[in-house]
PDB file of C-alpha atoms in Angstrom:
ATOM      1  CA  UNK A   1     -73.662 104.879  56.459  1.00 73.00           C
ATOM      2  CA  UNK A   2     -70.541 104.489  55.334  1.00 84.00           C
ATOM      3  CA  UNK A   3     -68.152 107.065  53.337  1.00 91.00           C
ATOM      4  CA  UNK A   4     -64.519 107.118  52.347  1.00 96.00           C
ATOM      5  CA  UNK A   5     -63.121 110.073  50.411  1.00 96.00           C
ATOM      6  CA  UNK A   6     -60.063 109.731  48.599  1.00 97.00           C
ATOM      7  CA  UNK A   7     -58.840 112.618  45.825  1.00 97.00           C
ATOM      8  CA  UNK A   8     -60.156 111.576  42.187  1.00 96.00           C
ATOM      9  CA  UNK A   9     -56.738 112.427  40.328  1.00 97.00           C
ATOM     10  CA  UNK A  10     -52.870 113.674  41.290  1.00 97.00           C
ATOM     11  CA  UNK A  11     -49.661 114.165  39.341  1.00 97.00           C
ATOM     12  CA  UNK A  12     -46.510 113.797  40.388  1.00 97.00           C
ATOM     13  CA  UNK A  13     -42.510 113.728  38.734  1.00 97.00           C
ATOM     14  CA  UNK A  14     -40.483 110.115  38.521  1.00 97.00           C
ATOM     15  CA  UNK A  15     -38.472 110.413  41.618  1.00 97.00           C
ATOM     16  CA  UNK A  16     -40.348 112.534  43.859  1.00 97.00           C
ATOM     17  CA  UNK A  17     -42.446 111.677  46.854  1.00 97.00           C
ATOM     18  CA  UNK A  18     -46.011 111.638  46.703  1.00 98.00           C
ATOM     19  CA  UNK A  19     -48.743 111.206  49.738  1.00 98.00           C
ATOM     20  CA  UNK A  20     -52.316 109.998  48.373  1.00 98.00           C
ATOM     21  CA  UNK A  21     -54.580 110.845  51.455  1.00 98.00           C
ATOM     22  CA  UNK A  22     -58.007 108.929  52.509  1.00 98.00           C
ATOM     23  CA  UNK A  23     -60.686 109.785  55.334  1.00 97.00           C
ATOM     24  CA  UNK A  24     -63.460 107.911  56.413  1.00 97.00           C
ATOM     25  CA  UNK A  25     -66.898 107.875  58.025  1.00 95.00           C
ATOM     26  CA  UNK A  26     -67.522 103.511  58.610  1.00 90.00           C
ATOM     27  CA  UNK A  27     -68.925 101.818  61.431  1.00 87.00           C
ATOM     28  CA  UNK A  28     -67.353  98.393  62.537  1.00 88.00           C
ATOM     29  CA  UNK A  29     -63.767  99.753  61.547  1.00 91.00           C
ATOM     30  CA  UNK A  30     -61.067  96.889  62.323  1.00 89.00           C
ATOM     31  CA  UNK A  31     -58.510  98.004  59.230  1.00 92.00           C
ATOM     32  CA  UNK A  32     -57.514 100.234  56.758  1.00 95.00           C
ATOM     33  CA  UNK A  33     -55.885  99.034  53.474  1.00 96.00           C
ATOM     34  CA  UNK A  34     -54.203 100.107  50.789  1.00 97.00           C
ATOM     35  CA  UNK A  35     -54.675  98.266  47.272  1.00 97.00           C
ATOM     36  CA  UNK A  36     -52.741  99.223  43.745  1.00 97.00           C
ATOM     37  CA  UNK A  37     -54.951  98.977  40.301  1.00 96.00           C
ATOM     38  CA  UNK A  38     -53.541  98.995  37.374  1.00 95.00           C
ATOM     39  CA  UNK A  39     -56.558  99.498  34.441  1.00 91.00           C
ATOM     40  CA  UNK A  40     -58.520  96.617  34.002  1.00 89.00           C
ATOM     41  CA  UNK A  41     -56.284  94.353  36.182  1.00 92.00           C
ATOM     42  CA  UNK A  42     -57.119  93.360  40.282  1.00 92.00           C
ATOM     43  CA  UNK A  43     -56.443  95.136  43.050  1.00 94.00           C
ATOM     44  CA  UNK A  44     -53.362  94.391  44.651  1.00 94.00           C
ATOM     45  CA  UNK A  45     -52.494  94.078  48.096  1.00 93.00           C
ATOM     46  CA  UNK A  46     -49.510  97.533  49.638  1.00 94.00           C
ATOM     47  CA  UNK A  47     -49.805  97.886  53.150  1.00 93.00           C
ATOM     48  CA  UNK A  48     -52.726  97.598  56.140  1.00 91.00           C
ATOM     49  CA  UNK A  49     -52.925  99.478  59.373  1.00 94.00           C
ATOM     50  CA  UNK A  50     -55.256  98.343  62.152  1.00 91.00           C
ATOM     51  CA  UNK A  51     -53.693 100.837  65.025  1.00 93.00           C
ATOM     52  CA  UNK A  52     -52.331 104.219  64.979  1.00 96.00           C
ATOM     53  CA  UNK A  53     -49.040 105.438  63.290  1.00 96.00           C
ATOM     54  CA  UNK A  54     -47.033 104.464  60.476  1.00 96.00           C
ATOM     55  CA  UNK A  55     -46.515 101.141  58.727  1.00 94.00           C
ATOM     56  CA  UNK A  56     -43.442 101.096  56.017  1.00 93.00           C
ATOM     57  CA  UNK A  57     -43.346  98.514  53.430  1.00 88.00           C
ATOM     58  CA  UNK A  58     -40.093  99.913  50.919  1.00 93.00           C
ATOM     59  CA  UNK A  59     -41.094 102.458  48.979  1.00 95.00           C
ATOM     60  CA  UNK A  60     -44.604 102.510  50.456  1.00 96.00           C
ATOM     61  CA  UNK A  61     -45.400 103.197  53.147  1.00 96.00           C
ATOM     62  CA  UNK A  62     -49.139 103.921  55.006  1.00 97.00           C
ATOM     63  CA  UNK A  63     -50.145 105.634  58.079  1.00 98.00           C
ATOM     64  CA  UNK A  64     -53.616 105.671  60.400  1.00 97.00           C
ATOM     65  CA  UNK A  65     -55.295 107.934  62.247  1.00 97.00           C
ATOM     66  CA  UNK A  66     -58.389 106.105  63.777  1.00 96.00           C
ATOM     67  CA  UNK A  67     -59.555 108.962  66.577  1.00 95.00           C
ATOM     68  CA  UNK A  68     -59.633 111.301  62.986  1.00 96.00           C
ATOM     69  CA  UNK A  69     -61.032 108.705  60.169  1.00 96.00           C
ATOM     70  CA  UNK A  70     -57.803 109.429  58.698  1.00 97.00           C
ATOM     71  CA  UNK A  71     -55.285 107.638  56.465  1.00 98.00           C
ATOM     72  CA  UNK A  72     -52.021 108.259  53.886  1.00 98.00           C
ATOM     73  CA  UNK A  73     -50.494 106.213  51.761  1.00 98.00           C
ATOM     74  CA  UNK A  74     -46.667 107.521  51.227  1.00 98.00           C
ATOM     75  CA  UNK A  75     -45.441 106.456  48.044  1.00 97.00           C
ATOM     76  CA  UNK A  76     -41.693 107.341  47.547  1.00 97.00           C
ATOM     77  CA  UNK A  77     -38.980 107.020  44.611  1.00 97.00           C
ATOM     78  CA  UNK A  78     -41.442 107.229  42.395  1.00 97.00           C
ATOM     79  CA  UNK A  79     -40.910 105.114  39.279  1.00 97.00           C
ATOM     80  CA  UNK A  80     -43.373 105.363  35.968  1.00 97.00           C
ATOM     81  CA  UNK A  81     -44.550 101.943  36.759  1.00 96.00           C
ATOM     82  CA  UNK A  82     -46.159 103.396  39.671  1.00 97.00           C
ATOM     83  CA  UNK A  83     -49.205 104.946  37.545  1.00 98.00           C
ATOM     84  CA  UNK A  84     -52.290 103.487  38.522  1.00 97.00           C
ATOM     85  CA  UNK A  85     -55.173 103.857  40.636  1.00 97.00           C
ATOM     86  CA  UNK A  86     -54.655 103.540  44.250  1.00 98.00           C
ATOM     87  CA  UNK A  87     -57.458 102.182  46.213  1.00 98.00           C
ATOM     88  CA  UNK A  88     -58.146 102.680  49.764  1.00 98.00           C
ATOM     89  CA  UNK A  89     -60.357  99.904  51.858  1.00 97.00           C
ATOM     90  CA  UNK A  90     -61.844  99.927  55.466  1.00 96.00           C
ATOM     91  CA  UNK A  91     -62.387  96.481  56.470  1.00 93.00           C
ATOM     92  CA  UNK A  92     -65.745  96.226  58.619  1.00 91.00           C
ATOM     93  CA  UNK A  93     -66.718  93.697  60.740  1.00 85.00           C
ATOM     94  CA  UNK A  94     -70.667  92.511  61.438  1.00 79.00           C
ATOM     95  CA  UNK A  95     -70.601  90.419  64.231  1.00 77.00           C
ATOM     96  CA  UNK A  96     -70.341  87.287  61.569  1.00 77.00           C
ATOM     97  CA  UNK A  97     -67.078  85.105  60.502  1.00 79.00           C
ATOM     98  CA  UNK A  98     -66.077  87.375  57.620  1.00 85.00           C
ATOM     99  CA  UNK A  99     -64.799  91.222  57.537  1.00 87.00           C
ATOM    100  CA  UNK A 100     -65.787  92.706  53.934  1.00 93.00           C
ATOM    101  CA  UNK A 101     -64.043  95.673  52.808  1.00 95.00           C
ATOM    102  CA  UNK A 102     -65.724  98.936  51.584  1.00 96.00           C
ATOM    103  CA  UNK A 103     -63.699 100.424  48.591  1.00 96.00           C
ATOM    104  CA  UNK A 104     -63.031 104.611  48.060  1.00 96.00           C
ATOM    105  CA  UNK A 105     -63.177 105.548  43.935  1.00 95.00           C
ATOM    106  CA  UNK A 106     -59.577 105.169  44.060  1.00 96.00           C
ATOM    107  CA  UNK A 107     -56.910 107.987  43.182  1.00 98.00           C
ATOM    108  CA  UNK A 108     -55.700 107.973  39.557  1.00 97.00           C
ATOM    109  CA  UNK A 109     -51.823 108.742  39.987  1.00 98.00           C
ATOM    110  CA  UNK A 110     -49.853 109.906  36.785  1.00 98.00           C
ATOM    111  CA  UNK A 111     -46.170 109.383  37.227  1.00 97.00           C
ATOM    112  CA  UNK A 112     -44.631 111.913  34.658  1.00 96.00           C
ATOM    113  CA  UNK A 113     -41.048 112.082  33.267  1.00 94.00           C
TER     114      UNK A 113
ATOM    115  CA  UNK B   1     -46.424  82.887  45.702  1.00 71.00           C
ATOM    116  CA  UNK B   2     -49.686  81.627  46.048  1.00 71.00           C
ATOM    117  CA  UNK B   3     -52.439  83.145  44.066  1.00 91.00           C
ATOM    118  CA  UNK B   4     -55.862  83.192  43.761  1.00 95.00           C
ATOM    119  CA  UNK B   5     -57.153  81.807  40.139  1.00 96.00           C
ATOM    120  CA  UNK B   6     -60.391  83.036  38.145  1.00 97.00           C
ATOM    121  CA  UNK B   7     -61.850  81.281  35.044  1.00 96.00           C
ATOM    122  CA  UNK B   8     -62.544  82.710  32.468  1.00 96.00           C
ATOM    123  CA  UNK B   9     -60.932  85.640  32.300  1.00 96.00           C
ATOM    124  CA  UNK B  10     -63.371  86.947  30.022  1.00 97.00           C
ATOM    125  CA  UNK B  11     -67.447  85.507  29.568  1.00 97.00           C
ATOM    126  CA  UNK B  12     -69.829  87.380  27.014  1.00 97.00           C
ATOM    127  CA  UNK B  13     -73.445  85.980  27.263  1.00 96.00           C
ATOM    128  CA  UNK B  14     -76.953  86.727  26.413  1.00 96.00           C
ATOM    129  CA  UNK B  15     -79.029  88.223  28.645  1.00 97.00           C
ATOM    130  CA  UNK B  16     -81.360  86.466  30.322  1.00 96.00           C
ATOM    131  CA  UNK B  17     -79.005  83.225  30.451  1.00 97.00           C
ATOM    132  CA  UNK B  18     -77.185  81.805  33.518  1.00 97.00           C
ATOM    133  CA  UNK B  19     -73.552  81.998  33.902  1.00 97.00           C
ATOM    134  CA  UNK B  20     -70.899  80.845  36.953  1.00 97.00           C
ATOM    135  CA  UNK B  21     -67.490  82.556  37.427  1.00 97.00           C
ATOM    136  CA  UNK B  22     -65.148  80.215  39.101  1.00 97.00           C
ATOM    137  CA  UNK B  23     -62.599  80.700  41.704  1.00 97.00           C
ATOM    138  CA  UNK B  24     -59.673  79.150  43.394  1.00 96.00           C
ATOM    139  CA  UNK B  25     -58.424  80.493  46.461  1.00 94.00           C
ATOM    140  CA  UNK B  26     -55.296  80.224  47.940  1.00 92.00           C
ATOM    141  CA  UNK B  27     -55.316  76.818  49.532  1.00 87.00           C
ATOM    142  CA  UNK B  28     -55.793  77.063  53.245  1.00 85.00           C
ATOM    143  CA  UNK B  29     -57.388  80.076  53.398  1.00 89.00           C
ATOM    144  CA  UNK B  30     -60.638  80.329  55.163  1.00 88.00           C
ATOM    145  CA  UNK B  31     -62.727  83.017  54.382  1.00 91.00           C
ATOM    146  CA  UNK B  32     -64.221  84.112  50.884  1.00 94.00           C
ATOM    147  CA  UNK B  33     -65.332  86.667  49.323  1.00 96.00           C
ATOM    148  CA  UNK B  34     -66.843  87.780  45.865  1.00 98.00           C
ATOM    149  CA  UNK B  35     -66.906  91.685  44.554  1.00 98.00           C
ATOM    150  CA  UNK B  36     -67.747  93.154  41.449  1.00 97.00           C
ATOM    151  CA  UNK B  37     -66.381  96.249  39.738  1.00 96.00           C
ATOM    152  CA  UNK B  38     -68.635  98.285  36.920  1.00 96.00           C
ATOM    153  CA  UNK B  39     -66.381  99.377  34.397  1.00 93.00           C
ATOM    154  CA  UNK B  40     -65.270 103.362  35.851  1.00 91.00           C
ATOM    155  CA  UNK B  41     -66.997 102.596  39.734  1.00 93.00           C
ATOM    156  CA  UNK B  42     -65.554 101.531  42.688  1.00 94.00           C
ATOM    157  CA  UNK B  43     -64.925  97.748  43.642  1.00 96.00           C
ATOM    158  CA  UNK B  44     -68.168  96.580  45.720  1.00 97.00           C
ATOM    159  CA  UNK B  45     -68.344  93.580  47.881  1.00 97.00           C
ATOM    160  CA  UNK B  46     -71.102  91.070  46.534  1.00 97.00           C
ATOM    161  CA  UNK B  47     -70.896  88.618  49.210  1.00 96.00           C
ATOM    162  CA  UNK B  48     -68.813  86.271  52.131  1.00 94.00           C
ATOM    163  CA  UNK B  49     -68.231  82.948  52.552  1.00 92.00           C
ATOM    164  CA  UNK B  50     -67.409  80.854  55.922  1.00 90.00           C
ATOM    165  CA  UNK B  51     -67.523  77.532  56.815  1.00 87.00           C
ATOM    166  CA  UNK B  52     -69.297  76.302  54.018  1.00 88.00           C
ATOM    167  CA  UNK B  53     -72.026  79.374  53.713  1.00 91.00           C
ATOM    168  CA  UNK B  54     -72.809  82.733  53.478  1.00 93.00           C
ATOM    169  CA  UNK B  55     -71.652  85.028  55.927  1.00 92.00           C
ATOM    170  CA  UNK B  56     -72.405  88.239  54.809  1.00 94.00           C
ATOM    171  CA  UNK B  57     -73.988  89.485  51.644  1.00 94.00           C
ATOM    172  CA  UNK B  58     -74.716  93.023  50.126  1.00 95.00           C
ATOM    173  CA  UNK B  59     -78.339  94.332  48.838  1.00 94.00           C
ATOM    174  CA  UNK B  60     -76.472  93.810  45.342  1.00 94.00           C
ATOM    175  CA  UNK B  61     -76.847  90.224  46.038  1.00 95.00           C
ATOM    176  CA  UNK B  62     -80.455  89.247  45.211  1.00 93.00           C
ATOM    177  CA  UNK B  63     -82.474  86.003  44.334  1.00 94.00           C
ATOM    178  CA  UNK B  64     -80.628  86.008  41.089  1.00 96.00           C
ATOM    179  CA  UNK B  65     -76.863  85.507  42.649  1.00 97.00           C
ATOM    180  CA  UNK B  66     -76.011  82.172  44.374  1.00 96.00           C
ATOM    181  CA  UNK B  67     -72.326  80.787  45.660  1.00 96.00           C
ATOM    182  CA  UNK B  68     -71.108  77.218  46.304  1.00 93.00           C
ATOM    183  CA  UNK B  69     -68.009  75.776  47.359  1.00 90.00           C
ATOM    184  CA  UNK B  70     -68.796  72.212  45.608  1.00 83.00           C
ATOM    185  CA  UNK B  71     -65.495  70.600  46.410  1.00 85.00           C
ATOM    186  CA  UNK B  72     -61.940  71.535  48.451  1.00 76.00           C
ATOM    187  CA  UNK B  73     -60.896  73.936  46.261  1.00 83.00           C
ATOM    188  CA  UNK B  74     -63.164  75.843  44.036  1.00 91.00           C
ATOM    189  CA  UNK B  75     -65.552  79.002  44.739  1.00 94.00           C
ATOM    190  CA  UNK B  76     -68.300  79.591  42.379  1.00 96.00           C
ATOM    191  CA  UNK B  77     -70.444  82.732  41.908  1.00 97.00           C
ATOM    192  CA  UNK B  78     -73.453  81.688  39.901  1.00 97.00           C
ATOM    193  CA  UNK B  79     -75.796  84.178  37.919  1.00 97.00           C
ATOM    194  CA  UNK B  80     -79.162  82.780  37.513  1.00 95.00           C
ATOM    195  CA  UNK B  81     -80.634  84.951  34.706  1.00 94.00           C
ATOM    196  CA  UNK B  82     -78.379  87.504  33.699  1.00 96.00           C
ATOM    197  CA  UNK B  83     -79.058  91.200  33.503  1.00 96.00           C
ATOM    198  CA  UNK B  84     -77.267  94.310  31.363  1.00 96.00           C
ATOM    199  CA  UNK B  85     -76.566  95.795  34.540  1.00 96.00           C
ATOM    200  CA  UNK B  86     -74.606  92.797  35.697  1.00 97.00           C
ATOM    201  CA  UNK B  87     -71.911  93.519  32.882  1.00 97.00           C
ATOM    202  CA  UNK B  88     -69.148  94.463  35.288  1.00 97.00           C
ATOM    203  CA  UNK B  89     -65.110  93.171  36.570  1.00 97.00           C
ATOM    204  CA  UNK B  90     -65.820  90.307  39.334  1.00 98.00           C
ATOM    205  CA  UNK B  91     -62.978  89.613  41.224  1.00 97.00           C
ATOM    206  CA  UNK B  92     -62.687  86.939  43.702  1.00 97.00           C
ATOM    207  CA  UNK B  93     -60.753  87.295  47.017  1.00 96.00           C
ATOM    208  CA  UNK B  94     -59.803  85.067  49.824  1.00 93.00           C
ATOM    209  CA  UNK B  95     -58.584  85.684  53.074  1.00 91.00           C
ATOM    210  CA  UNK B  96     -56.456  83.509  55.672  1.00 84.00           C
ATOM    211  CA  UNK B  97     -55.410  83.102  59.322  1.00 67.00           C
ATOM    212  CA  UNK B  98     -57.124  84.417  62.442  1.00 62.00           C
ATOM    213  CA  UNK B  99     -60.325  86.540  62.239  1.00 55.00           C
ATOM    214  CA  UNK B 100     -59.476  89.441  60.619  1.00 51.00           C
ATOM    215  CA  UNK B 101     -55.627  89.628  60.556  1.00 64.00           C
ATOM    216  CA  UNK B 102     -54.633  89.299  56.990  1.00 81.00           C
ATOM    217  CA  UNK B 103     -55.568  90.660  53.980  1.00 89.00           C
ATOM    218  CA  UNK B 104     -57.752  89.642  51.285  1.00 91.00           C
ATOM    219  CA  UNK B 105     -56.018  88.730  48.468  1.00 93.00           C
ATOM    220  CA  UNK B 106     -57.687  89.027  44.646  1.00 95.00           C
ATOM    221  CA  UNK B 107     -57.822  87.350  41.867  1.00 96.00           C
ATOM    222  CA  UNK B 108     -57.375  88.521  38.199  1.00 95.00           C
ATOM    223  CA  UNK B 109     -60.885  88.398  38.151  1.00 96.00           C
ATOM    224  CA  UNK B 110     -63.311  87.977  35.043  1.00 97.00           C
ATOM    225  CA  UNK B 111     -64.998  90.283  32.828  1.00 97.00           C
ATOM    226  CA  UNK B 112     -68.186  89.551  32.231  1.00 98.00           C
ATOM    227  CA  UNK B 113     -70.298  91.386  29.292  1.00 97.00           C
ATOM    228  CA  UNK B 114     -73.930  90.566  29.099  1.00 97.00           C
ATOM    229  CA  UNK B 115     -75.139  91.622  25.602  1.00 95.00           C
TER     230      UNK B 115
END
């Protein structure tokens, strides 16, 4: 089957750094991504890693551990506009044209003053 | 920067009656995809679209769902007879380049209540 765990809820202060962690059990793994959701708007697109180590995109920044089903999103500088629910994806292929991605529950981040 | 464009944002029908939820990718893109969110649950993919047909398609995606690509541009997810379960977010997504080396971008998507 396939599982990804993410944590349901974390707090953090404007300013500080904050690391929003993801593992994963999927077969077919060719990606991991990392989507922002503000409530009752899309997902939007932060950062993808398809090998090992660290990809940084500003103030995000994501890293991959395949041989451990393992994945963080970094956020830093944290602003209150950066409350939402973070969302992390594992793109799968099935031998066919198209690579669909299987969503976690998403982490509900709370940027406090 | 090129976005991908859902209409309506917002349908409320009767169950039992049909409804489509239209899409427009970002032009040259080449893969397609269509995923739902229940209000509270995780995003879950509904189905893909290559080349003019279905790729890939989850068990959510029964005798009652049906896409089409009728012309260059738009991406239709059609609901034959509408259920109270099917109330849910549906966001579409394309995708571009090479197999598998971008990401999928989303739509605003559109909110569908089934009463």
């Amino acid at each position: 089957g396939q599982n990804i765990d993410q944590p349901t809820e974390m707090t953090a202060t404007e300013g500080a750094i904050v690391q929003i962690n993801c593992t994963y059990q999927t077969s077919g793994f060719n990606g991991l991504f990392w989507y922002q959701q503000h409530a009752g708007e899309a997902p939007t697109f932060l950062s993808y890693n398809v090998l090992d180590g660290l990809e940084e995109k500003g103030r995000f920044s994501s890293f991959l551990s395949r041989s451990k089903g393992y994945s963080y999103l970094l956020l830093k500088e944290l602003q209150m506009k950066d409350s939402a629910s973070y969302l992390c994806a594992v793109r799968v292929v099935n031998g066919g044209a198209t690579n669909k991605l299987i969503f976690g529950t998403g982490t509900l981040l709370a940027v406090q003053p | 920067e090129p976005e991908v464009t859902q209409t309506p944002s917002h349908q409320v029908t009767q169950m039992g009656q049909e409804v489509i939820l239209r899409c427009v990718p970002i032009s040259n893109h080449l893969y397609f995809y269509w995923y739902r969110q229940i209000l509270g649950q995780k995003v879950e993919f509904l189905v893909s679209f290559y080349n003019n047909e279905i790729s890939e398609k989850s068990e959510i995606f029964d005798d009652q769902f049906s896409v089409e690509r009728p012309d260059g541009s738009n991406f239709t997810l059609k609901i034959r007879s509408t259920k109270l379960e099917d109330s849910a977010m549906y966001f579409c997504a394309s995708e571009g380049g090479f197999y598998g080396q971008q990401p999928q971008h989303f739509g605003d998507g559109t909110r569908l209540s089934i009463l």
